[in-house]
Amino acid sequence: MAPPRKSSPGFSRRAQYSLFLGYVAAAGGAVIGAVLLVISTLNPPLFAALRAGVAEVTTPLSSGLHMIRRAIFDLPGGIDEYFDVVDQNRAMKRQLVGEREVVLRARTLNLENRRLRRLLALREAEVTVVATARLVSSTATSTRRFATLNAGRFQGVLPGQPVRGPEGLIGRVLETGPNSARVLLLTDPESLVPVRRTRDGQPAVAQGRGDGLIDVRSAGVADLPFSVGDAFVTSGAGGIYPPGVPVAHIVERARDSAPARVFANPDALDFATVQQPFLPPLPPPPEAPR
Amino acid sequence: MSDIRASRPFEQPTPAGIARAVPLLTVMLGSAITIIPVVASFPILPPFGLLVLLAWRLRRPDAFRTWEPVLLGLFDDLVSGQPLGSAMLFWTLATLGVALVETRLVWRSFAQDWAAAAAAIALCLLGGRLVATPLDAHVDIALLLQLGAGIALFPLAARLVAYTDRRIGR
């Protein structure tokens, strides 16, 4: 194959200079890129406004594409449901009769629980929902795990608020734009969540691995054994995530640190709920007297 | 250069502005692949913006001004989730590297282009991983798969770019 047209400028001095200046500009641009890279590594939220500006344009597009995806994926399920609706109805009626007693017992327990809590004068921070929206896209080409939420400052979403789905914790809000927000998913390598084991309340820390799983590390006892199926919920330590939200279950038997799979699938065609941080952030410390 | 225009001699040539803008816009379109409605739990998509950039650069050295990959990298950083500056740096280094290789080669074959593109993709992906993610994160297998997919998809990107280039007829 003959070589493609060269950008060599021939004998024109002017063209030679402009080519040379182009290379100088490119090298300068690379240096600027390196400087920006260092700055954004040291202070990640610095360029949030720029990213939010672009996300403001791309989020409605993603949202529209998401609607098409939902329409296509809902179709087979809808047809399938139509066919065994009678059988399902009978089975559910049977189940309902069987579970009436359980429900009654649960109601009584619930009432009793509430009364006892009132007796103890337990004060619980109330979890308030800020917004409910869909996660419409994510950083699928990057090794970082961010998702874009279709709600932003106008809907009351602010950085630091926890995001959860119906099955469990999804992550927390990192940056917000007017109508979109960037969510740090649990699976991101820089996400840390304080958790405890449901079985015995052992504290642990869940850190993302970047490959879709998270690592659960013991935070209380050294050498804590983890067995397959151990479930972990948020402990409420740190004040961001409300306690008791399901996080992950262990998939491999190990001691001290074990890989776990998150309960919430952020790619499910469903809603994510943004909540207020469990405890309000502390006021800034008073200025030291001189 | 173009057979399409040779077969249609009375067609107006594409205006110069549009012909200049098309390479830039196609690269930005490739970068914007991240807006597809999928919430991925590991890097599943190859870097399409970079593939298109390399395909244009290797097919036509005059497709971009030397400094334009800096701006394209800036746009990619804004949509890709990498820290700002990483694509600005690595994409520019990649295109400068391609320019360096080009001065040594006289006769070209697609295999050489592919090899150059593979080296450039590897530079950008590995560099991007090093600056974006802590070293102890378990992303390396996913990254290697992504790298393989990127290199394997380069001929497709080159094909699409060649088609677009013939359509704009310059």
Coordinates of C-alpha atoms in Angstrom, one line a residue:
Chain A
M1 CA 0.0 0.0 0.0
A2 CA 1.3 3.4 -0.9
P3 CA 1.8 5.7 2.1
P4 CA -1.1 8.1 2.9
R5 CA -0.7 11.8 2.2
K6 CA 2.1 13.1 4.4
S7 CA 1.6 16.2 6.4
S8 CA 5.1 17.2 5.3
P9 CA 4.9 20.9 4.3
G10 CA 7.4 20.9 1.4
F11 CA 9.7 23.9 1.1
S12 CA 7.3 26.5 2.3
R13 CA 8.9 28.1 5.4
R14 CA 5.5 29.3 6.6
A15 CA 4.0 25.8 6.4
Q16 CA 7.1 24.3 8.1
Y17 CA 6.8 26.8 11.0
S18 CA 3.0 26.2 11.4
L19 CA 3.6 22.4 11.5
F20 CA 6.4 22.9 14.1
L21 CA 4.1 25.1 16.2
G22 CA 1.4 22.4 16.0
Y23 CA 3.8 19.9 17.5
V24 CA 4.8 22.4 20.2
A25 CA 1.1 23.0 20.9
A26 CA 0.4 19.3 21.1
A27 CA 3.3 18.8 23.5
G28 CA 2.1 21.7 25.5
G29 CA -1.4 20.2 25.6
A30 CA 0.0 16.9 26.8
V31 CA 1.8 18.8 29.6
I32 CA -1.4 20.7 30.5
G33 CA -3.2 17.3 30.6
A34 CA -0.6 15.9 32.9
V35 CA -0.9 18.9 35.2
L36 CA -4.7 18.7 35.2
L37 CA -4.4 15.0 35.9
V38 CA -2.3 15.6 39.0
I39 CA -4.7 18.4 40.2
S40 CA -7.8 16.2 39.7
T41 CA -6.1 13.2 41.4
L42 CA -5.4 15.4 44.4
N43 CA -8.7 17.2 44.4
P44 CA -11.3 15.1 42.5
P45 CA -14.4 17.3 42.9
L46 CA -12.6 20.3 41.4
F47 CA -13.9 19.7 37.9
A48 CA -17.3 18.5 38.9
A49 CA -19.0 21.5 37.3
L50 CA -17.6 20.7 33.9
R51 CA -18.6 17.1 34.1
A52 CA -22.0 18.0 35.4
G53 CA -22.4 20.4 32.4
V54 CA -21.8 17.5 29.9
A55 CA -23.9 15.1 32.0
E56 CA -26.8 17.6 31.8
V57 CA -26.8 17.0 28.0
T58 CA -26.2 13.3 28.0
T59 CA -28.5 12.3 30.8
P60 CA -31.8 13.0 28.9
L61 CA -30.4 11.1 25.9
S62 CA -29.5 8.1 28.2
S63 CA -32.9 8.4 29.8
G64 CA -34.6 8.2 26.4
L65 CA -32.5 5.2 25.4
H66 CA -33.3 3.6 28.7
M67 CA -37.0 3.9 28.0
I68 CA -36.5 2.1 24.7
R69 CA -34.6 -0.6 26.4
R70 CA -37.3 -1.0 29.1
A71 CA -40.0 -1.2 26.4
I72 CA -38.1 -4.0 24.6
F73 CA -37.1 -6.0 27.7
D74 CA -40.6 -5.8 29.2
L75 CA -42.3 -7.3 26.2
P76 CA -41.3 -11.0 26.5
G77 CA -42.1 -10.9 30.2
G78 CA -45.5 -9.4 29.6
I79 CA -46.4 -12.1 27.1
D80 CA -45.1 -14.9 29.4
E81 CA -47.1 -13.6 32.3
Y82 CA -50.3 -13.6 30.2
F83 CA -50.1 -17.3 29.6
D84 CA -50.0 -18.7 33.2
V85 CA -52.0 -16.1 34.9
V86 CA -54.7 -18.5 36.1
D87 CA -52.3 -21.0 37.6
Q88 CA -50.4 -18.2 39.3
N89 CA -53.7 -16.8 40.7
R90 CA -54.6 -20.2 42.3
A91 CA -51.2 -20.6 43.8
M92 CA -51.2 -17.2 45.2
K93 CA -54.6 -17.6 46.8
R94 CA -53.4 -20.8 48.5
Q95 CA -50.3 -19.0 49.7
L96 CA -52.3 -16.1 51.1
V97 CA -54.4 -18.5 53.2
G98 CA -51.3 -20.2 54.5
E99 CA -49.6 -17.0 55.4
R100 CA -52.5 -15.3 57.2
E101 CA -51.3 -16.6 60.5
V102 CA -47.7 -15.5 60.0
V103 CA -48.9 -12.0 59.1
L104 CA -51.0 -11.8 62.2
R105 CA -48.2 -12.9 64.4
A106 CA -45.8 -10.4 62.8
R107 CA -48.4 -7.6 63.3
T108 CA -48.6 -8.4 67.0
L109 CA -44.8 -8.5 67.3
N110 CA -44.5 -5.2 65.5
L111 CA -47.0 -3.6 67.8
E112 CA -45.2 -5.0 70.9
N113 CA -41.8 -3.9 69.5
R114 CA -43.1 -0.4 69.0
R115 CA -44.4 -0.2 72.5
L116 CA -41.2 -1.5 74.1
R117 CA -39.1 0.9 72.0
R118 CA -41.3 3.8 73.3
L119 CA -40.8 2.5 76.8
L120 CA -37.0 2.6 76.3
A121 CA -37.3 6.1 74.8
L122 CA -35.1 5.0 71.9
R123 CA -34.4 7.9 69.6
E124 CA -33.9 7.0 66.0
A125 CA -32.8 9.2 63.2
E126 CA -35.5 9.3 60.7
V127 CA -34.6 8.3 57.2
T128 CA -36.1 10.7 54.7
V129 CA -36.2 10.1 51.0
V130 CA -34.9 13.0 48.9
A131 CA -35.7 11.8 45.4
T132 CA -36.5 8.6 43.5
A133 CA -35.0 8.3 40.0
R134 CA -33.4 5.9 37.6
L135 CA -29.7 5.2 37.1
V136 CA -29.5 5.8 33.4
S137 CA -25.9 5.2 32.4
S138 CA -22.4 4.4 33.7
T139 CA -18.8 4.7 33.0
A140 CA -18.6 1.5 31.0
T141 CA -15.2 2.2 29.4
S142 CA -13.4 3.1 32.6
T143 CA -12.0 1.2 35.5
R144 CA -13.8 3.5 37.8
R145 CA -17.4 2.6 38.7
F146 CA -19.7 5.7 38.5
A147 CA -23.3 5.8 37.4
T148 CA -25.4 8.7 36.3
L149 CA -28.7 9.4 38.2
N150 CA -31.5 11.1 36.4
A151 CA -32.0 13.7 39.2
G152 CA -29.9 16.5 40.6
R153 CA -29.8 19.7 42.7
F154 CA -33.3 20.8 41.5
Q155 CA -34.7 17.6 43.0
G156 CA -32.7 18.1 46.2
V157 CA -29.9 15.7 45.5
L158 CA -26.7 16.7 47.2
P159 CA -23.2 15.1 47.4
G160 CA -22.8 12.7 50.2
Q161 CA -26.3 11.3 50.2
P162 CA -26.7 7.5 50.2
V163 CA -28.4 5.8 47.2
R164 CA -30.3 2.5 47.6
G165 CA -32.4 0.3 45.4
P166 CA -35.2 -2.0 46.4
E167 CA -32.8 -4.9 47.2
G168 CA -30.1 -3.0 49.0
L169 CA -27.5 -0.3 49.0
I170 CA -26.2 1.0 45.6
G171 CA -23.7 3.7 46.6
R172 CA -23.6 7.4 47.3
V173 CA -23.9 10.7 45.4
L174 CA -20.5 12.1 44.5
E175 CA -21.2 15.1 42.3
T176 CA -24.5 16.8 41.3
G177 CA -25.6 19.0 38.4
P178 CA -28.9 20.7 38.1
N179 CA -30.7 17.6 36.8
S180 CA -28.2 14.8 37.0
A181 CA -25.9 13.4 39.6
R182 CA -22.9 11.1 39.6
V183 CA -23.2 8.1 41.9
L184 CA -20.2 6.3 43.3
L185 CA -21.2 2.6 43.1
L186 CA -20.3 0.1 45.9
T187 CA -18.1 -1.8 43.5
D188 CA -15.8 1.2 42.8
P189 CA -12.3 0.6 44.2
E190 CA -12.5 3.8 46.2
S191 CA -15.9 3.1 47.9
L192 CA -15.8 2.1 51.6
V193 CA -18.9 1.2 53.6
P194 CA -19.0 0.2 57.2
V195 CA -21.1 -3.0 57.6
R196 CA -21.9 -5.6 60.1
R197 CA -22.8 -9.3 59.8
T198 CA -26.5 -10.0 60.3
R199 CA -25.8 -13.3 62.1
D200 CA -23.7 -11.9 65.0
G201 CA -23.2 -8.2 64.4
Q202 CA -19.5 -8.5 63.8
P203 CA -18.3 -5.2 62.3
A204 CA -16.6 -5.1 58.9
V205 CA -15.7 -2.8 56.1
A206 CA -16.9 -3.4 52.5
Q207 CA -14.5 -2.0 49.9
G208 CA -15.1 -2.3 46.1
R209 CA -12.8 -4.3 44.0
G210 CA -13.5 -2.9 40.6
D211 CA -14.6 -6.3 39.0
G212 CA -18.2 -6.3 40.2
L213 CA -17.5 -7.8 43.6
I214 CA -16.6 -6.2 46.9
D215 CA -14.1 -7.2 49.6
V216 CA -15.4 -7.5 53.1
R217 CA -12.7 -7.0 55.7
S218 CA -13.1 -7.7 59.4
A219 CA -13.0 -4.5 61.4
G220 CA -13.4 -5.9 64.9
V221 CA -11.6 -9.2 65.5
A222 CA -8.5 -10.2 63.6
D223 CA -8.9 -13.4 61.5
L224 CA -12.6 -13.4 61.6
P225 CA -13.9 -16.4 59.6
F226 CA -16.4 -15.7 56.8
S227 CA -18.5 -18.5 55.4
V228 CA -20.4 -18.5 52.1
G229 CA -23.8 -16.8 52.3
D230 CA -22.9 -14.6 55.3
A231 CA -25.1 -11.5 54.8
F232 CA -23.9 -8.0 55.6
V233 CA -25.9 -4.8 56.2
T234 CA -24.8 -1.3 56.8
S235 CA -23.9 -0.5 60.4
G236 CA -24.6 3.2 60.4
A237 CA -21.1 4.0 61.5
G238 CA -19.7 7.1 59.8
G239 CA -23.1 8.6 59.6
I240 CA -23.6 8.5 55.8
Y241 CA -25.5 5.2 55.3
P242 CA -28.5 4.5 57.5
P243 CA -28.1 1.2 59.5
G244 CA -29.7 -2.0 58.3
V245 CA -29.6 -1.6 54.6
P246 CA -28.6 -4.9 52.9
V247 CA -25.1 -4.6 51.3
A248 CA -23.6 -7.9 50.2
H249 CA -23.3 -11.6 50.8
I250 CA -20.0 -13.6 50.9
V251 CA -19.3 -15.9 47.9
E252 CA -16.0 -17.5 49.1
R253 CA -15.0 -19.0 52.4
A254 CA -12.1 -17.1 53.8
R255 CA -10.6 -15.5 56.9
D256 CA -10.1 -11.8 57.6
S257 CA -11.1 -10.7 54.1
A258 CA -13.5 -12.3 51.7
P259 CA -15.1 -11.4 48.3
A260 CA -18.8 -10.7 48.4
R261 CA -21.5 -10.1 45.9
V262 CA -23.7 -7.0 46.3
F263 CA -27.5 -7.5 46.7
A264 CA -28.6 -4.5 44.7
N265 CA -28.1 -4.9 40.9
P266 CA -27.8 -1.3 39.7
D267 CA -28.5 -2.4 36.2
A268 CA -31.9 -3.7 37.1
L269 CA -34.6 -1.8 35.2
D270 CA -35.8 -0.2 38.5
F271 CA -35.6 2.9 40.6
A272 CA -33.0 4.1 43.0
T273 CA -33.8 6.1 46.0
V274 CA -31.7 9.0 47.3
Q275 CA -31.9 9.5 51.0
Q276 CA -30.7 12.1 53.5
P277 CA -27.4 11.2 55.1
F278 CA -28.1 9.2 58.3
L279 CA -26.7 11.8 60.6
P280 CA -26.4 15.4 59.6
P281 CA -22.7 16.5 59.0
L282 CA -21.0 18.1 62.0
P283 CA -20.8 21.8 62.2
P284 CA -17.3 23.2 61.5
P285 CA -15.2 23.4 64.6
P286 CA -15.2 26.8 66.3
E287 CA -12.1 28.9 65.6
A288 CA -9.3 28.5 68.1
P289 CA -8.9 31.4 70.5
R290 CA -5.8 33.4 69.9
Chain B
M1 CA -8.5 9.8 -3.9
S2 CA -12.1 8.7 -3.8
D3 CA -13.8 6.3 -6.2
I4 CA -17.3 7.5 -5.2
R5 CA -16.5 11.0 -6.6
A6 CA -14.9 9.5 -9.7
S7 CA -18.1 7.7 -10.4
R8 CA -20.2 10.9 -9.8
P9 CA -18.3 13.6 -11.4
F10 CA -21.0 16.3 -11.2
E11 CA -21.5 16.1 -7.4
Q12 CA -20.5 19.1 -5.4
P13 CA -17.5 18.5 -3.1
T14 CA -18.3 18.5 0.6
P15 CA -17.7 22.0 2.0
A16 CA -14.3 22.2 3.7
G17 CA -15.8 23.1 7.1
I18 CA -17.9 20.0 7.2
A19 CA -15.1 17.8 6.0
R20 CA -12.9 19.2 8.8
A21 CA -15.6 18.7 11.4
V22 CA -16.5 15.1 10.5
P23 CA -13.4 13.5 12.0
L24 CA -13.8 15.5 15.3
L25 CA -17.5 14.7 15.5
T26 CA -17.1 11.0 14.9
V27 CA -14.4 10.8 17.6
M28 CA -16.7 12.6 20.1
L29 CA -19.5 10.2 19.1
G30 CA -17.2 7.3 19.9
S31 CA -16.4 8.8 23.3
A32 CA -20.1 9.3 24.0
I33 CA -20.7 5.6 23.8
T34 CA -20.9 5.8 27.6
I35 CA -24.4 7.2 27.4
I36 CA -25.9 3.9 26.5
P37 CA -28.3 2.9 29.2
V38 CA -26.3 0.2 30.9
V39 CA -24.9 0.3 34.4
A40 CA -21.8 -1.8 34.1
S41 CA -20.1 -3.4 37.1
F42 CA -16.8 -3.7 35.3
P43 CA -15.2 -2.1 32.3
I44 CA -17.1 -3.9 29.5
L45 CA -16.8 -1.4 26.6
P46 CA -13.6 -0.8 24.6
P47 CA -12.6 2.9 24.2
F48 CA -14.5 3.7 21.0
G49 CA -13.4 7.3 20.9
L50 CA -9.8 6.3 21.0
L51 CA -10.3 3.7 18.3
V52 CA -12.0 6.2 16.0
L53 CA -9.3 8.8 16.7
L54 CA -6.5 6.3 15.8
A55 CA -8.3 5.1 12.7
W56 CA -8.6 8.6 11.4
R57 CA -5.0 9.5 12.3
L58 CA -3.6 6.4 10.7
R59 CA -5.6 6.7 7.5
R60 CA -5.2 10.5 7.1
P61 CA -2.4 12.3 8.8
D62 CA -4.1 15.6 8.1
A63 CA -7.4 14.6 9.7
F64 CA -6.6 16.5 12.9
R65 CA -4.4 19.4 13.6
T66 CA -1.5 18.2 15.8
W67 CA -3.0 19.7 19.0
E68 CA -6.6 18.7 18.5
P69 CA -6.3 15.3 20.3
V70 CA -5.9 17.4 23.5
L71 CA -9.4 18.8 23.1
L72 CA -10.9 15.4 22.1
G73 CA -9.2 13.9 25.1
L74 CA -10.8 16.6 27.3
F75 CA -14.2 15.7 26.0
D76 CA -13.5 12.0 26.6
D77 CA -12.5 12.7 30.2
L78 CA -15.7 14.6 30.8
V79 CA -17.9 11.6 29.7
S80 CA -15.7 8.6 30.5
G81 CA -15.4 9.0 34.3
Q82 CA -11.6 8.9 34.2
P83 CA -9.9 11.7 36.1
L84 CA -9.8 14.9 34.0
G85 CA -6.5 15.1 32.1
S86 CA -5.8 11.4 31.6
A87 CA -7.1 11.1 28.0
M88 CA -5.8 14.6 27.3
L89 CA -2.3 13.3 28.2
F90 CA -2.4 9.8 26.8
W91 CA -4.3 10.4 23.6
T92 CA -1.9 13.2 22.7
L93 CA 1.1 11.0 23.5
A94 CA -0.5 8.2 21.3
T95 CA -1.0 10.5 18.3
L96 CA 2.5 11.9 18.7
G97 CA 3.8 8.3 18.8
V98 CA 1.9 7.5 15.7
A99 CA 3.5 10.5 14.0
L100 CA 6.9 9.3 15.1
V101 CA 6.3 5.9 13.7
E102 CA 5.0 7.4 10.4
T103 CA 8.3 9.1 9.7
R104 CA 10.1 5.8 9.8
L105 CA 7.8 3.9 7.4
V106 CA 7.8 4.3 3.7
W107 CA 5.4 1.7 2.5
R108 CA 2.4 1.0 4.6
S109 CA 0.3 -2.0 5.2
F110 CA -2.8 -2.4 7.4
A111 CA -0.9 -4.8 9.6
Q112 CA 1.5 -2.0 10.5
D113 CA -1.4 0.4 11.2
W114 CA -3.0 -2.3 13.4
A115 CA 0.2 -2.9 15.3
A116 CA 0.6 0.9 15.9
A117 CA -3.0 1.2 17.0
A118 CA -2.6 -1.8 19.4
A119 CA 0.4 -0.1 21.0
A120 CA -1.5 3.2 21.3
I121 CA -4.6 1.5 22.8
A122 CA -2.4 -0.4 25.3
L123 CA -0.7 2.9 26.3
C124 CA -4.0 4.7 26.8
L125 CA -5.8 1.9 28.7
L126 CA -2.9 0.9 30.9
G127 CA -2.0 4.5 31.6
G128 CA -5.6 5.3 32.4
R129 CA -5.9 2.4 34.7
L130 CA -2.7 3.4 36.6
V131 CA -3.9 7.0 37.2
A132 CA -7.5 6.3 37.9
T133 CA -7.6 3.2 40.1
P134 CA -5.6 2.2 43.1
L135 CA -3.0 -0.4 42.4
D136 CA -4.6 -3.1 44.6
A137 CA -7.9 -3.0 42.8
H138 CA -8.9 -6.2 41.0
V139 CA -9.5 -4.7 37.6
D140 CA -6.6 -6.1 35.7
I141 CA -8.4 -9.1 34.2
A142 CA -11.3 -7.0 33.1
L143 CA -8.7 -4.5 31.7
L144 CA -6.9 -7.1 29.7
L145 CA -10.2 -8.3 28.2
Q146 CA -11.1 -4.7 27.4
L147 CA -7.7 -4.2 25.8
G148 CA -8.1 -7.4 23.7
A149 CA -11.6 -6.2 22.6
G150 CA -10.3 -2.8 21.7
I151 CA -7.5 -4.2 19.6
A152 CA -9.8 -6.7 17.9
L153 CA -12.3 -4.0 17.1
F154 CA -9.8 -1.6 15.5
P155 CA -10.3 -3.1 12.0
L156 CA -14.0 -2.4 12.3
A157 CA -13.3 1.2 13.4
A158 CA -10.8 1.6 10.5
R159 CA -13.5 0.3 8.1
L160 CA -16.1 2.7 9.3
V161 CA -13.7 5.6 9.2
A162 CA -12.6 4.6 5.7
Y163 CA -16.3 4.6 4.6
T164 CA -17.0 7.9 6.2
D165 CA -13.8 9.4 4.6
R166 CA -14.9 8.2 1.2
R167 CA -18.4 9.6 1.7
I168 CA -17.1 13.1 2.5
G169 CA -14.8 12.7 -0.4
R170 CA -11.7 14.5 0.6

